[in-house]
CSV table of C-alpha atoms and ligand atoms in Angstrom, one decimal:
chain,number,residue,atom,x,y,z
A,62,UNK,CA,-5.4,-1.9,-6.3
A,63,UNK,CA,-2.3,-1.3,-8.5
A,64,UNK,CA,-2.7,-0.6,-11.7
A,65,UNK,CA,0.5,-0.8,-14.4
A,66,UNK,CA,-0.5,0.6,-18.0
A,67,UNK,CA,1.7,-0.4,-20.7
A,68,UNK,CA,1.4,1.2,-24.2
A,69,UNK,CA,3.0,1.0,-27.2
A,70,UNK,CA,3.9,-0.4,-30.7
A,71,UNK,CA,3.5,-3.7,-31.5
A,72,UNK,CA,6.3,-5.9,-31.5
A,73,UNK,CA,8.1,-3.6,-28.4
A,74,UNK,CA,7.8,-6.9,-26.1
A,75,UNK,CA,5.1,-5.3,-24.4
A,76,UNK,CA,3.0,-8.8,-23.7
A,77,UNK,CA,6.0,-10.6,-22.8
A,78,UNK,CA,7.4,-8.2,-20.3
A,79,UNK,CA,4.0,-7.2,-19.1
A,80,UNK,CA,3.5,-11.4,-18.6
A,81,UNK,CA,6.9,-11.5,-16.6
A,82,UNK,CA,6.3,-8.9,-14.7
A,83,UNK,CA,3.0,-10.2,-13.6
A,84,UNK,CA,4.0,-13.4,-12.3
A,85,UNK,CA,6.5,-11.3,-10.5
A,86,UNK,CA,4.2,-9.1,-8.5
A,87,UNK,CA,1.5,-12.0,-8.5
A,88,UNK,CA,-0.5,-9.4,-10.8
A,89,UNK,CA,-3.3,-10.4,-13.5
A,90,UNK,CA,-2.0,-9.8,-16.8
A,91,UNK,CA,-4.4,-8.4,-19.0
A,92,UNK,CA,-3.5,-8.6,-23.1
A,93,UNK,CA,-6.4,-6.1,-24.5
A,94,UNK,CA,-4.8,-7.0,-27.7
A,95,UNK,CA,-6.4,-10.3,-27.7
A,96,UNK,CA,-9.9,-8.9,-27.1
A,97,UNK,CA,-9.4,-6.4,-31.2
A,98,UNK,CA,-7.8,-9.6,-32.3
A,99,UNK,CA,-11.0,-11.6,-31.4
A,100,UNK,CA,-13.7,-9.1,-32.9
A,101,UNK,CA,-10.8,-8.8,-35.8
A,102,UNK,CA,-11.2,-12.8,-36.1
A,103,UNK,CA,-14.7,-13.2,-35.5
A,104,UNK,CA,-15.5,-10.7,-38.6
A,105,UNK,CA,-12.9,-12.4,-41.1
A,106,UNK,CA,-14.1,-16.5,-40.2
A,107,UNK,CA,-17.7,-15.1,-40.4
A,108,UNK,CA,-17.1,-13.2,-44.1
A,109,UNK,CA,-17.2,-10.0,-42.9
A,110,UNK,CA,-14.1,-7.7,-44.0
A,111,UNK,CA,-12.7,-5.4,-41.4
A,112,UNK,CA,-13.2,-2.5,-42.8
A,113,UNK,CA,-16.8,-2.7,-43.5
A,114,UNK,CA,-17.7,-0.2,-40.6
A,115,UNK,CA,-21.2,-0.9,-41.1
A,116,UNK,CA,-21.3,-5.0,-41.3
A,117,UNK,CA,-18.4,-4.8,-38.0
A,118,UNK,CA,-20.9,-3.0,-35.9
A,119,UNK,CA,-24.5,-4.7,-37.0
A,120,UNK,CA,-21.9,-7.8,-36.0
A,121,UNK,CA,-20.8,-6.9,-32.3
A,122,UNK,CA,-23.8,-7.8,-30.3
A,123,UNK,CA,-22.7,-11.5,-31.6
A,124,UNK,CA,-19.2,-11.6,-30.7
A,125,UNK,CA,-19.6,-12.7,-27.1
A,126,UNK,CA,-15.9,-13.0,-25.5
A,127,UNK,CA,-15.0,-14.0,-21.9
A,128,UNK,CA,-11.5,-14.1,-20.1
A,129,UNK,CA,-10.6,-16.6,-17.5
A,130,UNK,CA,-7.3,-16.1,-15.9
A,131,UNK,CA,-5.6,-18.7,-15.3
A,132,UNK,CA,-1.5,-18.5,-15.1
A,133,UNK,CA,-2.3,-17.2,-18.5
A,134,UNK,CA,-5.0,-15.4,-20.1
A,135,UNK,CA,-7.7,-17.5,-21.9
A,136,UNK,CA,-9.8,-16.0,-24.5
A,137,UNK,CA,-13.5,-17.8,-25.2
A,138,UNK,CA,-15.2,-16.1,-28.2
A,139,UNK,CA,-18.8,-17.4,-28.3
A,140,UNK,CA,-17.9,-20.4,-25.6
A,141,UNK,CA,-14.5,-21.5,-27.7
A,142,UNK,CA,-11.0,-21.3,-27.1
A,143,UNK,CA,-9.4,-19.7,-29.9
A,144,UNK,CA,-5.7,-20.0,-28.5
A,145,UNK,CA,-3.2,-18.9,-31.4
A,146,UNK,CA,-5.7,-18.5,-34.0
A,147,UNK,CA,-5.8,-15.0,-33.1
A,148,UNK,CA,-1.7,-14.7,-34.0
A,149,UNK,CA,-1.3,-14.9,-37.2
A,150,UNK,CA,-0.4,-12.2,-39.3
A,151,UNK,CA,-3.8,-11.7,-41.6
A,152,UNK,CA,-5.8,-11.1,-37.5
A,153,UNK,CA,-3.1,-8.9,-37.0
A,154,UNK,CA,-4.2,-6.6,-39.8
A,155,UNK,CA,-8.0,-7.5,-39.0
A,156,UNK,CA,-7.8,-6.5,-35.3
A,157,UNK,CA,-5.7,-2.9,-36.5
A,158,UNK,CA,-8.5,-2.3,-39.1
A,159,UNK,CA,-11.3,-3.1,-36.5
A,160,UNK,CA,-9.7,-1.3,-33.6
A,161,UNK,CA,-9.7,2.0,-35.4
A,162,UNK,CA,-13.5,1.8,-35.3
A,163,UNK,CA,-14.8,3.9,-32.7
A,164,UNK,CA,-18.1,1.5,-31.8
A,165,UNK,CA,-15.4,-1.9,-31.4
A,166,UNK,CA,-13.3,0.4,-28.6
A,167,UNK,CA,-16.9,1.5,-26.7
A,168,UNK,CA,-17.7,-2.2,-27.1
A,169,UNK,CA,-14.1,-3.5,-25.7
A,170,UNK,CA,-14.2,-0.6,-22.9
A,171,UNK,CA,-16.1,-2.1,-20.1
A,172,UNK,CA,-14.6,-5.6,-20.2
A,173,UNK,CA,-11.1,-3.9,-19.9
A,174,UNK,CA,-12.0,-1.7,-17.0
A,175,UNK,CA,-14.2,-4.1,-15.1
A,176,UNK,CA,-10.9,-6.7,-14.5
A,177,UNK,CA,-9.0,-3.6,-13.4
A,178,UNK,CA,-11.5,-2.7,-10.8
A,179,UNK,CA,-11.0,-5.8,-8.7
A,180,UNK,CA,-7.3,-7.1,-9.2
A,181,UNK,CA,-4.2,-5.7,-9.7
A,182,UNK,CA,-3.4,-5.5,-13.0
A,183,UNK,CA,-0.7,-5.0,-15.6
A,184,UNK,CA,-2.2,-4.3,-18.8
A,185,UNK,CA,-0.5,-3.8,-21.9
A,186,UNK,CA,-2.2,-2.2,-25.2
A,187,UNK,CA,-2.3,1.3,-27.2
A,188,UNK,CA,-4.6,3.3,-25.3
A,189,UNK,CA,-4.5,1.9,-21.5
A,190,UNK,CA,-2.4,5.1,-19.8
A,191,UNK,CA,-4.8,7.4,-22.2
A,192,UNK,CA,-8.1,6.1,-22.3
A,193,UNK,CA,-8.8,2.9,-20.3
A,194,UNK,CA,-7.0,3.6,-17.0
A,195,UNK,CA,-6.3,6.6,-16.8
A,196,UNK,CA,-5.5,6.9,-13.2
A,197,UNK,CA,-3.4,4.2,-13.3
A,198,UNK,CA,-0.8,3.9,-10.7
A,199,UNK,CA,2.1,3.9,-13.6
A,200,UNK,CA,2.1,4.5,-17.4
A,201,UNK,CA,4.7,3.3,-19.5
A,202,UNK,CA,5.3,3.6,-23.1
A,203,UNK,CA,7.2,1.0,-24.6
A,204,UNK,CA,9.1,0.7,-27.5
A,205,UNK,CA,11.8,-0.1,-30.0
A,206,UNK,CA,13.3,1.0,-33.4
A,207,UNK,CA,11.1,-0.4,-35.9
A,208,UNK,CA,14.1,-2.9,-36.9
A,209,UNK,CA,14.2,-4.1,-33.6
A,210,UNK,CA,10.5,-4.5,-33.1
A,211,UNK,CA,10.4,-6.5,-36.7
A,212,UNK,CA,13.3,-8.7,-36.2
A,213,UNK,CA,11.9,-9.8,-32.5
A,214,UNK,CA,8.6,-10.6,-34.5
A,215,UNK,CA,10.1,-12.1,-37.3
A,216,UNK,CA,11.5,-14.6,-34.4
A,217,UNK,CA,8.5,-15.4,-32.7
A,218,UNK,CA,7.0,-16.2,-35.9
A,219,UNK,CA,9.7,-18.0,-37.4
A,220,UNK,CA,9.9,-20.1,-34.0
A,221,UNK,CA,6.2,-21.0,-34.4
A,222,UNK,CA,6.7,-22.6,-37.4
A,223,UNK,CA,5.4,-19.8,-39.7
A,224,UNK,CA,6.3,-19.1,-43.1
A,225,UNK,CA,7.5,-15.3,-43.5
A,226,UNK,CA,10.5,-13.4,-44.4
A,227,UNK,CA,12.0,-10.4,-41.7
A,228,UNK,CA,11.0,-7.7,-44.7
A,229,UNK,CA,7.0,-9.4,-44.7
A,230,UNK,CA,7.0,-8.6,-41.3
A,231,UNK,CA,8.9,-5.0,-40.9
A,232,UNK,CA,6.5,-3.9,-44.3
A,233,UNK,CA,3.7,-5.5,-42.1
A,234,UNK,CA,4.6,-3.3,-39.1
A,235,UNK,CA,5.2,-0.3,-40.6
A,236,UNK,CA,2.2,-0.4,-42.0
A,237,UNK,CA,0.1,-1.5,-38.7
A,238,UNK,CA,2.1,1.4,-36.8
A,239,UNK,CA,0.7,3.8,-39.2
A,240,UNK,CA,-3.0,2.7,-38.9
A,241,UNK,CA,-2.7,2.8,-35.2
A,242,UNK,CA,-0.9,5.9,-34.3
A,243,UNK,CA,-2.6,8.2,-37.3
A,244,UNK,CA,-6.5,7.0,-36.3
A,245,UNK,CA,-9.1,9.7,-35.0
A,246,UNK,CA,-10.0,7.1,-31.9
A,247,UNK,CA,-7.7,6.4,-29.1
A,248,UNK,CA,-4.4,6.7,-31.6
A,249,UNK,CA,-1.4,4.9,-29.8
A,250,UNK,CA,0.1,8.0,-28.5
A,251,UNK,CA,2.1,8.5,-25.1
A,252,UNK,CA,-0.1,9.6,-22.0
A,253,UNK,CA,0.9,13.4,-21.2
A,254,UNK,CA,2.4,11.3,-17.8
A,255,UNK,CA,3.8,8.2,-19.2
A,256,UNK,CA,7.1,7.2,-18.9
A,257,UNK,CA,8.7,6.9,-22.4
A,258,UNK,CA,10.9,3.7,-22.5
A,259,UNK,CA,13.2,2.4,-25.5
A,260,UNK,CA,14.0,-0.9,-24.9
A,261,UNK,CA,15.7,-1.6,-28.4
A,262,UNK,CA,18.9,-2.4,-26.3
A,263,UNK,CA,16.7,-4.2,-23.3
A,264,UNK,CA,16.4,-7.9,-23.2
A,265,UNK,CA,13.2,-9.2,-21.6
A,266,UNK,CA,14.8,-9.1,-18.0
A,267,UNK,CA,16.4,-5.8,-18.3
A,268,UNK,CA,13.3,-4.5,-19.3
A,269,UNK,CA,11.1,-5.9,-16.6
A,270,UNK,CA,13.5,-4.8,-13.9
A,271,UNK,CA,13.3,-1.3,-15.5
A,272,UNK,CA,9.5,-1.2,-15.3
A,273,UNK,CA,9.4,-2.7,-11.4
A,274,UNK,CA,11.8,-0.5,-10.2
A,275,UNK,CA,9.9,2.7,-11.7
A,276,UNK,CA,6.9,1.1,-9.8
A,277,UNK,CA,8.7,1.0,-6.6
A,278,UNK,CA,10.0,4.4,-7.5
A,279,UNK,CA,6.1,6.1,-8.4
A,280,UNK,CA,5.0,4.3,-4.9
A,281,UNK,CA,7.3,6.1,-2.9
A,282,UNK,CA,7.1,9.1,-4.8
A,283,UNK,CA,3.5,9.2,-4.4
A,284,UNK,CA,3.9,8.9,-0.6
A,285,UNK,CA,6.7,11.7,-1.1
A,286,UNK,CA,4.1,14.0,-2.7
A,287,UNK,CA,1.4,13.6,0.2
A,288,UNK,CA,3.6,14.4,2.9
A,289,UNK,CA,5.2,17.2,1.1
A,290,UNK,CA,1.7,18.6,0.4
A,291,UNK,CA,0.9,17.9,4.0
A,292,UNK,CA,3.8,20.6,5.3
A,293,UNK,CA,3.5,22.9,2.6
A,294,UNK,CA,-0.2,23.7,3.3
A,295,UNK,CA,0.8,24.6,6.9
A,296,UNK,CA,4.1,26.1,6.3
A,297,UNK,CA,4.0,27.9,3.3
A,298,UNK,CA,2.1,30.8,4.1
A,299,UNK,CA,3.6,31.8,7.6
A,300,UNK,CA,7.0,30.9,5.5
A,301,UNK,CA,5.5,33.5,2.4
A,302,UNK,CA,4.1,36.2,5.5
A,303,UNK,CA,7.1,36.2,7.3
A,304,UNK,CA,9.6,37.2,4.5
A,305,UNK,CA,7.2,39.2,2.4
A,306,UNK,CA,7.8,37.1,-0.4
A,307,UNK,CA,5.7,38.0,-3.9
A,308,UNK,CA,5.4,36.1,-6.8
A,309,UNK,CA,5.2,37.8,-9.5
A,310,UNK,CA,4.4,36.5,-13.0
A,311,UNK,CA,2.0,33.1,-11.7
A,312,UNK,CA,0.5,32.8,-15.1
A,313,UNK,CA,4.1,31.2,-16.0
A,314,UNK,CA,4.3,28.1,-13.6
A,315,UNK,CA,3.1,25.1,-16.2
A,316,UNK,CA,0.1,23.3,-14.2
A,317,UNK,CA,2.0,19.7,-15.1
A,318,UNK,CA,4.7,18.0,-16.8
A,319,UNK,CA,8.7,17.4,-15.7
A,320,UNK,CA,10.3,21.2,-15.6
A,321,UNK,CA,13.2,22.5,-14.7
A,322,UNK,CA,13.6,26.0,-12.8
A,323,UNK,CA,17.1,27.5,-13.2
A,324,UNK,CA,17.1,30.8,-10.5
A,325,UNK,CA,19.9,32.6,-10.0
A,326,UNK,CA,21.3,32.5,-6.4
A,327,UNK,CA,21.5,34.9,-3.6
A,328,UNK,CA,21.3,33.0,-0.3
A,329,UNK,CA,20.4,29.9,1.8
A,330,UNK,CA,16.2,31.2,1.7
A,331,UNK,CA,16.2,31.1,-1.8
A,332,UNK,CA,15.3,27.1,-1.7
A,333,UNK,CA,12.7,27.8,0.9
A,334,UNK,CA,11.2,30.4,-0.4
A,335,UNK,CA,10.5,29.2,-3.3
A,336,UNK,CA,9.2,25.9,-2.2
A,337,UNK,CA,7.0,27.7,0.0
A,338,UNK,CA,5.8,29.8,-3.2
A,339,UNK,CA,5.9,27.4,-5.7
A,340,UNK,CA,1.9,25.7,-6.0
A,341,UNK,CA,4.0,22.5,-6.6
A,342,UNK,CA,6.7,20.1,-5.1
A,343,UNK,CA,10.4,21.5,-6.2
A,344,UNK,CA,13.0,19.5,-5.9
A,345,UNK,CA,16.0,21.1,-5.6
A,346,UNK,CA,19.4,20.1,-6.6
A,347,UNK,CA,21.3,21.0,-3.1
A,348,UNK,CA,25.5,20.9,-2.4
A,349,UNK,CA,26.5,17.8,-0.7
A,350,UNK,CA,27.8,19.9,2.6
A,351,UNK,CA,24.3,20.6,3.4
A,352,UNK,CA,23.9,16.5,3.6
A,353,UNK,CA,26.3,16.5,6.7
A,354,UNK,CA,24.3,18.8,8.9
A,355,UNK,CA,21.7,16.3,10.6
A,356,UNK,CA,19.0,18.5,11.5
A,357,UNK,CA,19.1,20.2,7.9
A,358,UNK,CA,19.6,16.8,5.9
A,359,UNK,CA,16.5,15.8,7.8
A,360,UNK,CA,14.7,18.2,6.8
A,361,UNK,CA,15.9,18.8,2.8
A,362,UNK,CA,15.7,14.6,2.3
A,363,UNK,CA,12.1,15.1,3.7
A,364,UNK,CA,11.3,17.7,1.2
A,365,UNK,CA,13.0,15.8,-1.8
A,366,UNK,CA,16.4,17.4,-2.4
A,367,UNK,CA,18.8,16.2,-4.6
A,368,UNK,CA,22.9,15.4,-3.3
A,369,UNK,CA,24.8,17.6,-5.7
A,370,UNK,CA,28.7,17.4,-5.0
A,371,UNK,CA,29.9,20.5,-6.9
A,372,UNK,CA,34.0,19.3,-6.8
A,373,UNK,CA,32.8,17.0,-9.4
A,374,UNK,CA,30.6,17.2,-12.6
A,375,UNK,CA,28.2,15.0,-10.3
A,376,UNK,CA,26.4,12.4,-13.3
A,377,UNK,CA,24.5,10.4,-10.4
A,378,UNK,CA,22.6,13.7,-9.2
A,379,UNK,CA,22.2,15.1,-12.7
A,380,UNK,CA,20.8,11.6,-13.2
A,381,UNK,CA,18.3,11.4,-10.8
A,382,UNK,CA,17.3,15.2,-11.4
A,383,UNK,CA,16.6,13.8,-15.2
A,384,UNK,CA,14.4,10.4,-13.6
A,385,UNK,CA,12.4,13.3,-11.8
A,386,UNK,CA,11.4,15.1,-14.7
A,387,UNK,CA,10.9,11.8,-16.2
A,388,UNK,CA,8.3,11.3,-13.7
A,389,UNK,CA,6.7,14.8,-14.5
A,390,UNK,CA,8.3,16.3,-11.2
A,391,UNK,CA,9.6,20.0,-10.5
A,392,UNK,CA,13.3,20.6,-10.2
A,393,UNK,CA,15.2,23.5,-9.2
A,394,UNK,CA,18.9,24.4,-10.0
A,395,UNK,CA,21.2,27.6,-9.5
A,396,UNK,CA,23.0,27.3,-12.7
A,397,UNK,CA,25.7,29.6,-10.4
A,398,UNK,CA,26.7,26.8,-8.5
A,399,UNK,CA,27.1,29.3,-5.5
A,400,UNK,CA,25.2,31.9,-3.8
A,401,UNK,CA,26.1,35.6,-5.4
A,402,UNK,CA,24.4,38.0,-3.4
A,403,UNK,CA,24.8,41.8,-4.7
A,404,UNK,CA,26.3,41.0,-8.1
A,405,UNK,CA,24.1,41.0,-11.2
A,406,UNK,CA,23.6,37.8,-12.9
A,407,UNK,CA,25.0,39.6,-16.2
A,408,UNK,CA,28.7,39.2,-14.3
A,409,UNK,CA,28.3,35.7,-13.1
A,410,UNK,CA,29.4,32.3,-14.5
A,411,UNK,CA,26.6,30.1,-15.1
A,412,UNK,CA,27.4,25.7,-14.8
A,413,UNK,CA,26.3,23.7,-17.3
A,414,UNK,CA,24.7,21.5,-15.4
A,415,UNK,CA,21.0,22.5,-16.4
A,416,UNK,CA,22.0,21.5,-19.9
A,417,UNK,CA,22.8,17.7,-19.7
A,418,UNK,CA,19.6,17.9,-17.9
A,419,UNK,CA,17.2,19.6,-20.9
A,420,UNK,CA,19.5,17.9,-23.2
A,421,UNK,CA,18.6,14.4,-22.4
A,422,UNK,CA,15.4,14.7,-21.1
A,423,UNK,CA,13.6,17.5,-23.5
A,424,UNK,CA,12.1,19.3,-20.3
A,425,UNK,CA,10.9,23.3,-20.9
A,426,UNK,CA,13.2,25.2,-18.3
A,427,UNK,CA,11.7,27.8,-16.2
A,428,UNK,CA,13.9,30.4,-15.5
A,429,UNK,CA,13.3,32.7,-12.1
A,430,UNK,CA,14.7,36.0,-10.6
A,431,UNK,CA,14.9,36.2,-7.2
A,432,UNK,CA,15.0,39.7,-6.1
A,433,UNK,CA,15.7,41.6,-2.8
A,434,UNK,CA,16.9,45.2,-2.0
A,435,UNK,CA,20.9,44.9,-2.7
A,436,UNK,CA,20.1,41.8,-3.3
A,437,UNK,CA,20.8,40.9,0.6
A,438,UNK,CA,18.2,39.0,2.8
A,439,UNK,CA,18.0,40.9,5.7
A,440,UNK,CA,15.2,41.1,8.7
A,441,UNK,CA,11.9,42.7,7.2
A,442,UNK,CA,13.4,42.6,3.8
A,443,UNK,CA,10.8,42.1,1.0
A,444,UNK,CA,11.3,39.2,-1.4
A,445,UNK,CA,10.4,39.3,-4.7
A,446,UNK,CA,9.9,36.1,-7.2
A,447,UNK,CA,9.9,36.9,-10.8
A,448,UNK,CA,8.7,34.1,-12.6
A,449,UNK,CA,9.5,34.4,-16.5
A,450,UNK,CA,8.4,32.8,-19.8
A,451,UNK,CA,8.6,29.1,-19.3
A,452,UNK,CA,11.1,28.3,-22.3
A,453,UNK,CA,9.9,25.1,-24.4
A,454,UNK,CA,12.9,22.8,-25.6
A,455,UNK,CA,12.4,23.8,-28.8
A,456,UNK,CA,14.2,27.1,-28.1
A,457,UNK,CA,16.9,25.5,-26.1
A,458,UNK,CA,17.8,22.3,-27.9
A,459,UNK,CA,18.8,23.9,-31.5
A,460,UNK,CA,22.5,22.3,-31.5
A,461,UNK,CA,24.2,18.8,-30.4
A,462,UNK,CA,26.9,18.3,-28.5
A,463,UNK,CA,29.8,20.9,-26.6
A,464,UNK,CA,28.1,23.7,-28.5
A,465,UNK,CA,24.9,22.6,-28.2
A,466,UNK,CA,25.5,23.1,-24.0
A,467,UNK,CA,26.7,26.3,-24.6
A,468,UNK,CA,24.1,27.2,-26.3
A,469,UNK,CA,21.3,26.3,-23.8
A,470,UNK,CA,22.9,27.3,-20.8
A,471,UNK,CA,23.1,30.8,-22.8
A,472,UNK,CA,19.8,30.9,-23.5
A,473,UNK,CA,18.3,30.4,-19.9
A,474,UNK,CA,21.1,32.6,-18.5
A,475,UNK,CA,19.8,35.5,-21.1
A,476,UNK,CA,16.5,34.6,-19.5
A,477,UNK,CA,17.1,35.6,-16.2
A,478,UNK,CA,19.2,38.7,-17.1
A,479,UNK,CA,16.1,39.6,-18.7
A,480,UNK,CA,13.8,39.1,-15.9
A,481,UNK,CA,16.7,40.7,-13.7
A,482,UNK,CA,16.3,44.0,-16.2
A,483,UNK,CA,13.0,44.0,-15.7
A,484,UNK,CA,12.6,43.8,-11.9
A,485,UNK,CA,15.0,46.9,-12.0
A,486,UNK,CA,12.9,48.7,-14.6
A,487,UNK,CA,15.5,48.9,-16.8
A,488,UNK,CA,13.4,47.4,-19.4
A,489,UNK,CA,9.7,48.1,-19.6
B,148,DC,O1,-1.0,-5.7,-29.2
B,148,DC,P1,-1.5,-6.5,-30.4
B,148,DC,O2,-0.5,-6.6,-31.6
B,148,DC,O3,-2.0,-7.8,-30.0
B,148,DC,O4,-2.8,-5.7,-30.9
B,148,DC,C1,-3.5,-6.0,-32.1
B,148,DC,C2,-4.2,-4.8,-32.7
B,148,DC,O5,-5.2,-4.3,-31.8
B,148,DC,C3,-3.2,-3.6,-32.9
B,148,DC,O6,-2.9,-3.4,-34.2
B,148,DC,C4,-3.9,-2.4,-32.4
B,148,DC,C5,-5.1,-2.9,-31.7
B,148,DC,N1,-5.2,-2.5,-30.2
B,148,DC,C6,-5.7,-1.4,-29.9
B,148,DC,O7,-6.1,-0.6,-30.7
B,148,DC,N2,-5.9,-1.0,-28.6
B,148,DC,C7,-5.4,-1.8,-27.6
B,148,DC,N3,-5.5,-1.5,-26.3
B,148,DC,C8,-4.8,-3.0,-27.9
B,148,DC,C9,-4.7,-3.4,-29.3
């Protein structure tokens, strides 16, 4: 089964994507909104208010709801269809109020998981990638300014005949963002590995292509991953044996999220090495020439390398370094740009590269010395890894623009000088 979990805001066009999308794929479309919106509608035409925890939950054995799936989701609550009467803006505030009860989410829970476990689904809501499926095959989180995300209500209101104003509405959803991101339960927060997408400048199509082609991307990277952990396990340690290699400084490599390691750079083993060292997949951002020698491009495609032409400040492979990270993946860079065996990293030039990279993507840069005696590789040399401090962006993205690079690019290049001090004992 496939599972797409789509998060977010209201009004980010999450139901209408999600909708195209599955008639696309031939997926179910699940709306979990619907199911607060119900128990939010079900408490107001029976007299209860919303925020009467107690009345809500003596109430819920009573609200009986069923789905049918039909080209559209149907919602029955207690046997009857209750088509738009869940829409309007007074059910919206019901359903945000309700939903922040932790009893109305246990009580929603099963229903949303049980249509996941036999179809393949793309369900949109605030907790899905979090709480409700959280193996889910891909996690997005949608949204939009809040301007952009009011006037597209305001719209959809206006074009079913309701009477409202575009500052009702962005009053309405400031206020409904609020509730939902700031409650104890299931606040609508990112997953730690969803994919963070703003589609204020997205039109419905642009935004559904988005979203398919990061499925089609996950999928393949998911395959990637397996076969990469396949040759790994049976390479890496005669790989680690046979060059002595040490790591030193484990405790530093982050268990998850989209990182980038910036190593300084004293031969062709360094990639290998490292990949054989590393516990995870590193992707490394490799010159183009390598590309035209067929048994190597074989084998550094295989292994996830990135075409880096260095004659040019090369946008396409800092770009899909940054989709990478985005998708919570290692990658590996010598801010150098060439090998510099025997010279200390305090005397080289570093590329600024790595910084367009943290820049737009936010990642924590994790910055390694790779150390060998003279710095040569040589037959029975010993290798040493020195993995520092992993830097958060925090520390790196202080300034914008021209200085701002500068300013990053100094910062991981202090790094490694550091780490380079140290693995001399120059610094204790
Ligand atoms: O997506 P929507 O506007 O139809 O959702 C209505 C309310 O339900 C929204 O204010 C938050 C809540 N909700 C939730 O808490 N969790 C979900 N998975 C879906 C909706």
């Amino acid at each position: 089964m496939t599972h797409i979990a789509i998060d977010g805001p209201g009004g980010a066009g999450k139901s209408s994507v999600a909708k195209l999308i599955a008639a696309r794929l031939k997926f179910i479309y699940v709306d979990t909104g619907a199911l607060y919106r119900a128990v939010g509608y079900y408490m107001v035409s029976n007299g209860i208010a919303p925020s009467d925890k107690e009345k809500v939950i003596a109430a819920l054995p009573s609200v009986k709801i069923t789905l049918k799936f039909t080209d559209k989701q149907e919602l029955y609550l207690c046997g009857k269809d209750v088509g738009d009467k869940i829409r309007t803006p007074e059910i919206s505030m019901a359903a945000s109020t309700v939903s922040a009860i932790p009893e109305v989410r246990a009580f929603l829970l099963d229903t949303q998981r049980n249509i996941a476990k036999k179809n393949n689904v793309i369900m949109d809501g605030r907790d899905i990638g979090t709480v409700i499926l959280p193996k889910a095959d891909l996690k997005i989180f949608l949204f939009a300014s809040p301007e952009a995300r009011a006037q597209r209500r305001y719209e959809e209101l206006k074009n079913k005949g309701e009477v409202t104003t575009y500052e009702a509405v962005l009053a309405e959803m400031n206020e409904r963002d609020k509730n939902d991101s700031t409650r104890a339960t299931a606040p609508c927060v990112p997953a730690e590995d969803a994919i963070l997408l703003d589609n204020s400048t997205l039109d419905l199509n642009g935004t559904a292509d988005a979203i398919i082609s990061l499925l089609e991307k996950r999928k393949k990277l998911t395959k990637e991953i397996r076969n990469y952990s396949f040759w790994r396990a049976i390479l890496g340690a005669p790989l680690r044996v046979l060059f002595g290699v040490k790591l030193i400084g484990k405790e530093n490599i982050p268990n998850e999220g989209g990182v980038l390691i910036c190593a300084n750079h004293i031969g062709m083993r360094d990639p290998v090495l490292l990949a054989a060292s590393y516990p995870r997949q590193v992707r490394f951002l490799a010159k183009k020439e390598l590309f035209s020698v067929p048994i190597i491009r074989g084998i550094i495609t295989a292994f996830g390398a990135i075409r880096l032409d260095r004659s040019t400040s090369d946008v396409g492979a800092l770009k899909k370094a940054e989709e990478m990270i985005r998708f919570r993946q290692t990658v590996a860079i010598f801010p150098q740009g060439h090998r510099n065996p025997s010279t200390p990293v305090g005397e080289t030039e570093f590329k600024r590269g790595a910084s367009f990279i943290v820049s737009h993507t936010g990642c924590s840069v994790l910055p390694v010395y790779i150390q060998t005696k003279n710095q040569k590789y040589g037959l029975f040399r010993r290798v040493k890894l020195h993995i520092g401090k992993l830097i958060p962006p925090e520390q790196l993205l202080s300034r914008e623009g021209e200085s701002g690079y500068e300013a990053i690019i100094d910062r991981i290049r202090e790094a490694i000088i550091d780490l380079e001090a140290k693995a001399n004992g120059e610094v204790k």
